Amino acid sequence: MIAGRIADNAMPAASRQLGFTLTEAIIVIVIMGVLASAVAVFIRGPVQAYFDVNRRAELVDTADTALRRMHRELKAALPNSVRVTGTCATACYLEFIPVVAGGRYRAAQTSGNAGDILNFTTADTSFDIVGPAITMSAGNSWLVVYNLGIPGADAYSGATAVTDVRRVRSAATGSLTAINFTSTNRLPFESASKRFQIVNEPVTYECSPGAGVLRRYTGYGFSTAQAPGAPGGTSAVLAGSVGNCNFVYAQQAGRRAGLVALTLALSQGGETISLYYQVHVSNVP
């Protein structure tokens, strides 16, 4: 008997069954909960800040991209073609005619009486380009000479006037050293610098805080008056989450230049960013 008890007491400790009591498990769970809560308190701030910064960066990038595009297109706008209408509290519209090519027309023949000049005393339909050739692509392109934005010399006007600054060109494309265009009336004013522009149909930017979008419209044609409201044609959304915007156009003294002020504010998730751009446009035709 004594020998048997000695043998039992001599069993190695590894063969014994060990474990946690219920009290120990509860204590561990409570400690882990306290640690998790403490970690959440310290981590929540940096994580939320990361998402806030990321959201602001996306809003700034969206607004900056849209305004940069407007800036780039306005710099190439036809002189005296920028106009603004509407109330930006609900919806406002910025319209202009984009220039796609330009150059100088021949105003006098060579010493050998050669060259096709642009005649302003009759309904001329062709002229030579002085200087480098211009590249034309397919599509509706219009010839404009000395656009002043006034009656009789307004690129937005229709073709029913006795004289019209706007004429459709021929369907010729590629590299051109001469321009052929259709005309039943003479061009109204000769350019002092003998310049001409080739333009596409107008472009309108609509900023609508009510709908929360900034849209770009093309392909709706020419209209003498800029009517408030969406002009039609093809539209594309450039920015969403628009909370506020403003378009202001002011001409300088002498009408030789203008200043377009663009404000665009985007809001999302309680974050609001606002960008302001100024674009100087040349009004020398």
mmCIF file of C-alpha atoms in Angstrom:
data_model
loop_
_atom_site.group_PDB
_atom_site.id
_atom_site.type_symbol
_atom_site.label_atom_id
_atom_site.label_comp_id
_atom_site.label_asym_id
_atom_site.label_seq_id
_atom_site.Cartn_x
_atom_site.Cartn_y
_atom_site.Cartn_z
ATOM 1 C CA MET A 1 0.000 0.000 0.000
ATOM 2 C CA ILE A 2 2.741 2.380 0.860
ATOM 3 C CA ALA A 3 4.532 1.507 -2.361
ATOM 4 C CA GLY A 4 1.324 2.201 -4.366
ATOM 5 C CA ARG A 5 0.842 5.626 -2.816
ATOM 6 C CA ILE A 6 4.455 6.512 -3.511
ATOM 7 C CA ALA A 7 3.989 5.564 -7.149
ATOM 8 C CA ASP A 8 0.862 7.764 -7.458
ATOM 9 C CA ASN A 9 2.597 10.777 -5.929
ATOM 10 C CA ALA A 10 5.521 10.309 -8.258
ATOM 11 C CA MET A 11 3.418 10.931 -11.452
ATOM 12 C CA PRO A 12 4.873 13.799 -13.586
ATOM 13 C CA ALA A 13 3.123 17.244 -13.448
ATOM 14 C CA ALA A 14 2.597 17.303 -17.263
ATOM 15 C CA SER A 15 0.089 14.443 -17.002
ATOM 16 C CA ARG A 16 -2.183 16.406 -14.685
ATOM 17 C CA GLN A 17 -5.231 18.311 -16.201
ATOM 18 C CA LEU A 18 -4.947 22.108 -15.746
ATOM 19 C CA GLY A 19 -7.508 24.935 -16.688
ATOM 20 C CA PHE A 20 -9.096 28.310 -15.843
ATOM 21 C CA THR A 21 -11.790 28.792 -13.381
ATOM 22 C CA LEU A 22 -14.938 30.733 -14.368
ATOM 23 C CA THR A 23 -13.801 33.670 -12.242
ATOM 24 C CA GLU A 24 -10.454 33.840 -14.032
ATOM 25 C CA ALA A 25 -12.161 33.752 -17.473
ATOM 26 C CA ILE A 26 -14.491 36.590 -16.512
ATOM 27 C CA ILE A 27 -11.588 38.675 -15.266
ATOM 28 C CA VAL A 28 -9.708 38.140 -18.541
ATOM 29 C CA ILE A 29 -12.778 39.120 -20.608
ATOM 30 C CA VAL A 30 -13.263 42.283 -18.562
ATOM 31 C CA ILE A 31 -9.609 43.257 -18.917
ATOM 32 C CA MET A 32 -9.697 42.660 -22.686
ATOM 33 C CA GLY A 33 -12.852 44.773 -22.979
ATOM 34 C CA VAL A 34 -11.231 47.624 -21.075
ATOM 35 C CA LEU A 35 -8.129 47.441 -23.277
ATOM 36 C CA ALA A 36 -10.247 47.329 -26.475
ATOM 37 C CA SER A 37 -12.238 50.378 -25.353
ATOM 38 C CA ALA A 38 -9.074 52.284 -24.551
ATOM 39 C CA VAL A 39 -7.555 51.404 -27.919
ATOM 40 C CA ALA A 40 -10.783 52.445 -29.729
ATOM 41 C CA VAL A 41 -10.767 55.821 -28.008
ATOM 42 C CA PHE A 42 -7.210 56.565 -29.114
ATOM 43 C CA ILE A 43 -7.548 55.063 -32.629
ATOM 44 C CA ARG A 44 -10.943 56.552 -33.544
ATOM 45 C CA GLY A 45 -9.612 60.107 -33.853
ATOM 46 C CA PRO A 46 -6.742 59.347 -36.286
ATOM 47 C CA VAL A 47 -8.933 56.999 -38.376
ATOM 48 C CA GLN A 48 -11.704 59.597 -38.631
ATOM 49 C CA ALA A 49 -9.139 62.253 -39.500
ATOM 50 C CA TYR A 50 -7.791 60.047 -42.282
ATOM 51 C CA PHE A 51 -11.235 59.653 -43.849
ATOM 52 C CA ASP A 52 -11.937 63.385 -43.473
ATOM 53 C CA VAL A 53 -8.673 64.331 -45.157
ATOM 54 C CA ASN A 54 -9.286 61.816 -47.936
ATOM 55 C CA ARG A 55 -12.808 63.176 -48.529
ATOM 56 C CA ARG A 56 -11.561 66.772 -48.619
ATOM 57 C CA ALA A 57 -8.798 65.812 -51.046
ATOM 58 C CA GLU A 58 -11.324 64.178 -53.387
ATOM 59 C CA LEU A 59 -13.598 67.242 -53.261
ATOM 60 C CA VAL A 60 -10.681 69.604 -53.927
ATOM 61 C CA ASP A 61 -9.491 67.450 -56.828
ATOM 62 C CA THR A 62 -12.981 67.335 -58.378
ATOM 63 C CA ALA A 63 -13.515 71.086 -58.079
ATOM 64 C CA ASP A 64 -9.992 71.928 -59.241
ATOM 65 C CA THR A 65 -10.281 69.668 -62.295
ATOM 66 C CA ALA A 66 -13.602 71.237 -63.307
ATOM 67 C CA LEU A 67 -12.371 74.818 -62.842
ATOM 68 C CA ARG A 68 -9.111 74.132 -64.660
ATOM 69 C CA ARG A 69 -11.062 72.834 -67.635
ATOM 70 C CA MET A 70 -13.258 75.930 -67.637
ATOM 71 C CA HIS A 71 -10.138 78.100 -67.320
ATOM 72 C CA ARG A 72 -8.461 76.360 -70.259
ATOM 73 C CA GLU A 73 -11.505 76.674 -72.518
ATOM 74 C CA LEU A 74 -12.182 80.305 -71.576
ATOM 75 C CA LYS A 75 -8.610 81.272 -72.479
ATOM 76 C CA ALA A 76 -9.384 80.046 -76.018
ATOM 77 C CA ALA A 77 -12.803 81.726 -76.229
ATOM 78 C CA LEU A 78 -13.655 83.951 -79.174
ATOM 79 C CA PRO A 79 -13.186 87.629 -78.256
ATOM 80 C CA ASN A 80 -16.432 89.262 -77.090
ATOM 81 C CA SER A 81 -18.274 85.938 -76.911
ATOM 82 C CA VAL A 82 -18.381 85.366 -73.140
ATOM 83 C CA ARG A 83 -21.773 85.955 -71.519
ATOM 84 C CA VAL A 84 -23.404 85.016 -68.208
ATOM 85 C CA THR A 85 -27.053 84.685 -67.249
ATOM 86 C CA GLY A 86 -29.177 83.273 -64.433
ATOM 87 C CA THR A 87 -29.004 83.455 -60.662
ATOM 88 C CA CYS A 88 -26.430 81.170 -59.102
ATOM 89 C CA ALA A 89 -28.587 80.727 -56.004
ATOM 90 C CA THR A 90 -30.658 78.371 -58.168
ATOM 91 C CA ALA A 91 -28.854 77.944 -61.498
ATOM 92 C CA CYS A 92 -26.517 80.142 -63.553
ATOM 93 C CA TYR A 93 -25.044 79.752 -67.028
ATOM 94 C CA LEU A 94 -21.697 80.705 -68.552
ATOM 95 C CA GLU A 95 -21.551 80.650 -72.353
ATOM 96 C CA PHE A 96 -18.769 81.277 -74.874
ATOM 97 C CA ILE A 97 -17.719 80.332 -78.412
ATOM 98 C CA PRO A 98 -14.566 78.170 -78.552
ATOM 99 C CA VAL A 99 -11.847 78.981 -81.098
ATOM 100 C CA VAL A 100 -10.290 75.920 -82.735
ATOM 101 C CA ALA A 101 -7.958 77.603 -85.238
ATOM 102 C CA GLY A 102 -6.990 81.013 -86.544
ATOM 103 C CA GLY A 103 -4.556 83.036 -88.583
ATOM 104 C CA ARG A 104 -4.218 86.054 -90.844
ATOM 105 C CA TYR A 105 -6.041 86.520 -94.109
ATOM 106 C CA ARG A 106 -4.569 88.036 -97.267
ATOM 107 C CA ALA A 107 -5.597 91.680 -97.553
ATOM 108 C CA ALA A 108 -3.437 92.632 -100.554
ATOM 109 C CA GLN A 109 -2.085 90.814 -103.569
ATOM 110 C CA THR A 110 1.582 90.233 -104.179
ATOM 111 C CA SER A 111 3.691 92.424 -106.435
ATOM 112 C CA GLY A 112 2.826 90.056 -109.242
ATOM 113 C CA ASN A 113 -0.918 90.516 -108.653
ATOM 114 C CA ALA A 114 -1.191 87.010 -107.247
ATOM 115 C CA GLY A 115 -3.083 85.763 -104.231
ATOM 116 C CA ASP A 116 -6.727 85.530 -103.192
ATOM 117 C CA ILE A 117 -7.630 88.425 -100.904
ATOM 118 C CA LEU A 118 -10.602 88.586 -98.533
ATOM 119 C CA ASN A 119 -12.908 91.214 -99.986
ATOM 120 C CA PHE A 120 -15.161 93.120 -97.570
ATOM 121 C CA THR A 121 -17.032 95.050 -100.263
ATOM 122 C CA THR A 122 -18.826 92.012 -101.635
ATOM 123 C CA ALA A 123 -19.963 88.539 -100.581
ATOM 124 C CA ASP A 124 -16.544 86.963 -100.913
ATOM 125 C CA THR A 125 -16.270 83.200 -100.399
ATOM 126 C CA SER A 126 -12.543 82.478 -100.252
ATOM 127 C CA PHE A 127 -9.156 83.853 -99.266
ATOM 128 C CA ASP A 128 -5.547 82.809 -98.818
ATOM 129 C CA ILE A 129 -4.007 82.311 -95.391
ATOM 130 C CA VAL A 130 -0.908 84.427 -94.760
ATOM 131 C CA GLY A 131 1.640 82.501 -92.740
ATOM 132 C CA PRO A 132 1.593 78.875 -91.601
ATOM 133 C CA ALA A 133 -1.175 76.568 -92.735
ATOM 134 C CA ILE A 134 -3.904 75.745 -90.242
ATOM 135 C CA THR A 135 -5.153 72.253 -89.473
ATOM 136 C CA MET A 136 -8.882 71.673 -89.681
ATOM 137 C CA SER A 137 -10.821 68.651 -88.485
ATOM 138 C CA ALA A 138 -14.186 67.376 -89.648
ATOM 139 C CA GLY A 139 -17.312 68.884 -88.111
ATOM 140 C CA ASN A 140 -19.180 72.156 -88.018
ATOM 141 C CA SER A 141 -16.649 74.970 -88.037
ATOM 142 C CA TRP A 142 -17.423 78.623 -88.620
ATOM 143 C CA LEU A 143 -15.401 81.537 -89.928
ATOM 144 C CA VAL A 144 -15.422 84.681 -87.792
ATOM 145 C CA VAL A 145 -13.766 88.007 -88.609
ATOM 146 C CA TYR A 146 -13.680 90.920 -86.158
ATOM 147 C CA ASN A 147 -16.344 89.854 -83.699
ATOM 148 C CA LEU A 148 -17.371 92.861 -81.592
ATOM 149 C CA GLY A 149 -20.374 91.315 -79.852
ATOM 150 C CA ILE A 150 -22.645 94.124 -81.067
ATOM 151 C CA PRO A 151 -25.544 94.111 -83.558
ATOM 152 C CA GLY A 152 -24.134 93.655 -87.028
ATOM 153 C CA ALA A 153 -20.919 92.144 -85.704
ATOM 154 C CA ASP A 154 -22.064 89.410 -83.356
ATOM 155 C CA ALA A 155 -20.975 85.799 -83.816
ATOM 156 C CA TYR A 156 -24.125 84.628 -82.040
ATOM 157 C CA SER A 157 -26.403 86.316 -84.590
ATOM 158 C CA GLY A 158 -28.272 84.481 -87.315
ATOM 159 C CA ALA A 159 -27.450 84.522 -91.008
ATOM 160 C CA THR A 160 -30.429 86.674 -92.007
ATOM 161 C CA ALA A 161 -28.744 90.028 -91.465
ATOM 162 C CA VAL A 162 -27.462 92.027 -94.412
ATOM 163 C CA THR A 163 -23.976 91.608 -93.046
ATOM 164 C CA ASP A 164 -22.979 88.812 -90.700
ATOM 165 C CA VAL A 165 -19.738 88.182 -88.879
ATOM 166 C CA ARG A 166 -20.315 84.436 -88.855
ATOM 167 C CA ARG A 167 -20.032 82.244 -91.964
ATOM 168 C CA VAL A 168 -19.851 78.495 -92.318
ATOM 169 C CA ARG A 169 -16.716 77.274 -94.026
ATOM 170 C CA SER A 170 -16.385 74.541 -96.621
ATOM 171 C CA ALA A 171 -16.085 70.889 -95.657
ATOM 172 C CA ALA A 172 -12.348 70.865 -96.395
ATOM 173 C CA THR A 173 -10.225 69.283 -93.687
ATOM 174 C CA GLY A 174 -6.550 68.726 -93.017
ATOM 175 C CA SER A 175 -3.750 71.236 -93.510
ATOM 176 C CA LEU A 176 -5.131 74.299 -95.302
ATOM 177 C CA THR A 177 -3.419 77.308 -96.891
ATOM 178 C CA ALA A 178 -6.721 78.795 -98.111
ATOM 179 C CA ILE A 179 -10.242 79.011 -96.709
ATOM 180 C CA ASN A 180 -13.401 78.500 -98.755
ATOM 181 C CA PHE A 181 -16.751 79.293 -97.173
ATOM 182 C CA THR A 182 -20.370 79.866 -98.097
ATOM 183 C CA SER A 183 -21.732 83.400 -97.962
ATOM 184 C CA THR A 184 -24.607 85.385 -99.410
ATOM 185 C CA ASN A 185 -23.646 88.622 -97.643
ATOM 186 C CA ARG A 186 -20.388 90.447 -97.194
ATOM 187 C CA LEU A 187 -18.486 90.333 -93.919
ATOM 188 C CA PRO A 188 -19.232 93.526 -91.954
ATOM 189 C CA PHE A 189 -15.896 94.758 -90.586
ATOM 190 C CA GLU A 190 -12.294 94.322 -91.617
ATOM 191 C CA SER A 191 -9.879 93.345 -88.878
ATOM 192 C CA ALA A 192 -7.199 95.915 -88.142
ATOM 193 C CA SER A 193 -4.675 93.118 -87.671
ATOM 194 C CA LYS A 194 -6.106 91.054 -90.580
ATOM 195 C CA ARG A 195 -6.999 88.198 -88.284
ATOM 196 C CA PHE A 196 -9.659 85.521 -88.582
ATOM 197 C CA GLN A 197 -10.846 82.752 -86.251
ATOM 198 C CA ILE A 198 -12.366 79.346 -86.912
ATOM 199 C CA VAL A 199 -14.834 78.446 -84.173
ATOM 200 C CA ASN A 200 -17.065 75.587 -83.144
ATOM 201 C CA GLU A 201 -20.612 75.873 -81.821
ATOM 202 C CA PRO A 202 -21.029 77.541 -78.412
ATOM 203 C CA VAL A 203 -20.363 75.852 -75.077
ATOM 204 C CA THR A 204 -22.418 76.465 -71.928
ATOM 205 C CA TYR A 205 -21.527 75.620 -68.333
ATOM 206 C CA GLU A 206 -24.518 75.268 -66.021
ATOM 207 C CA CYS A 207 -23.973 75.414 -62.260
ATOM 208 C CA SER A 208 -27.049 74.258 -60.371
ATOM 209 C CA PRO A 209 -26.756 74.138 -56.562
ATOM 210 C CA GLY A 210 -30.397 73.026 -56.438
ATOM 211 C CA ALA A 211 -29.561 69.878 -58.404
ATOM 212 C CA GLY A 212 -26.059 69.714 -56.909
ATOM 213 C CA VAL A 213 -24.262 69.446 -60.273
ATOM 214 C CA LEU A 214 -22.006 71.336 -62.676
ATOM 215 C CA ARG A 215 -22.841 70.469 -66.308
ATOM 216 C CA ARG A 216 -21.272 71.241 -69.699
ATOM 217 C CA TYR A 217 -23.525 71.604 -72.772
ATOM 218 C CA THR A 218 -22.470 71.400 -76.422
ATOM 219 C CA GLY A 219 -24.094 70.898 -79.807
ATOM 220 C CA TYR A 220 -27.147 73.112 -79.280
ATOM 221 C CA GLY A 221 -26.390 75.702 -81.975
ATOM 222 C CA PHE A 222 -26.172 79.485 -82.029
ATOM 223 C CA SER A 223 -28.735 81.754 -80.408
ATOM 224 C CA THR A 224 -28.761 85.565 -80.574
ATOM 225 C CA ALA A 225 -29.975 85.914 -76.986
ATOM 226 C CA GLN A 226 -28.665 83.856 -74.092
ATOM 227 C CA ALA A 227 -31.856 82.443 -72.644
ATOM 228 C CA PRO A 228 -31.815 81.425 -68.960
ATOM 229 C CA GLY A 229 -32.117 77.692 -68.591
ATOM 230 C CA ALA A 230 -30.428 74.604 -69.980
ATOM 231 C CA PRO A 231 -29.689 75.225 -73.694
ATOM 232 C CA GLY A 232 -30.189 71.620 -74.778
ATOM 233 C CA GLY A 233 -27.849 69.608 -76.977
ATOM 234 C CA THR A 234 -25.487 67.130 -75.343
ATOM 235 C CA SER A 235 -24.677 67.493 -71.648
ATOM 236 C CA ALA A 236 -22.074 65.961 -69.358
ATOM 237 C CA VAL A 237 -21.708 66.234 -65.569
ATOM 238 C CA LEU A 238 -18.321 67.638 -64.544
ATOM 239 C CA ALA A 239 -18.864 67.748 -60.782
ATOM 240 C CA GLY A 240 -21.421 66.568 -58.264
ATOM 241 C CA SER A 241 -22.124 67.531 -54.647
ATOM 242 C CA VAL A 242 -22.272 71.213 -55.667
ATOM 243 C CA GLY A 243 -23.359 73.284 -52.691
ATOM 244 C CA ASN A 244 -22.675 76.764 -54.042
ATOM 245 C CA CYS A 245 -21.278 78.459 -57.137
ATOM 246 C CA ASN A 246 -20.994 81.798 -58.887
ATOM 247 C CA PHE A 247 -20.120 83.071 -62.379
ATOM 248 C CA VAL A 248 -19.256 86.762 -62.823
ATOM 249 C CA TYR A 249 -18.075 88.382 -66.058
ATOM 250 C CA ALA A 250 -16.834 91.970 -66.192
ATOM 251 C CA GLN A 251 -15.426 93.787 -69.200
ATOM 252 C CA GLN A 252 -12.588 96.233 -68.727
ATOM 253 C CA ALA A 253 -12.684 99.793 -69.983
ATOM 254 C CA GLY A 254 -12.462 99.903 -73.747
ATOM 255 C CA ARG A 255 -13.770 96.327 -74.002
ATOM 256 C CA ARG A 256 -10.288 95.087 -74.900
ATOM 257 C CA ALA A 257 -10.250 92.513 -72.116
ATOM 258 C CA GLY A 258 -12.552 90.853 -69.653
ATOM 259 C CA LEU A 259 -12.366 89.038 -66.339
ATOM 260 C CA VAL A 260 -14.339 85.908 -65.521
ATOM 261 C CA ALA A 261 -14.596 85.032 -61.822
ATOM 262 C CA LEU A 262 -15.494 81.428 -61.042
ATOM 263 C CA THR A 263 -16.508 80.144 -57.607
ATOM 264 C CA LEU A 264 -17.295 76.493 -56.969
ATOM 265 C CA ALA A 265 -18.080 74.967 -53.554
ATOM 266 C CA LEU A 266 -18.588 71.216 -53.053
ATOM 267 C CA SER A 267 -20.080 69.641 -49.927
ATOM 268 C CA GLN A 268 -20.080 66.027 -48.795
ATOM 269 C CA GLY A 269 -20.257 64.258 -45.435
ATOM 270 C CA GLY A 270 -20.261 67.497 -43.495
ATOM 271 C CA GLU A 271 -17.164 68.733 -45.327
ATOM 272 C CA THR A 272 -17.254 71.802 -47.604
ATOM 273 C CA ILE A 273 -14.470 73.096 -49.841
ATOM 274 C CA SER A 274 -14.605 76.246 -51.943
ATOM 275 C CA LEU A 275 -12.293 77.210 -54.837
ATOM 276 C CA TYR A 276 -12.074 80.569 -56.592
ATOM 277 C CA TYR A 277 -10.572 81.139 -60.044
ATOM 278 C CA GLN A 278 -10.096 84.289 -62.125
ATOM 279 C CA VAL A 279 -9.677 84.034 -65.894
ATOM 280 C CA HIS A 280 -8.502 86.956 -68.028
ATOM 281 C CA VAL A 281 -9.962 86.777 -71.544
ATOM 282 C CA SER A 282 -8.832 88.824 -74.520
ATOM 283 C CA ASN A 283 -11.534 90.790 -76.307
ATOM 284 C CA VAL A 284 -9.316 92.102 -79.082
ATOM 285 C CA PRO A 285 -10.945 90.635 -82.210
#
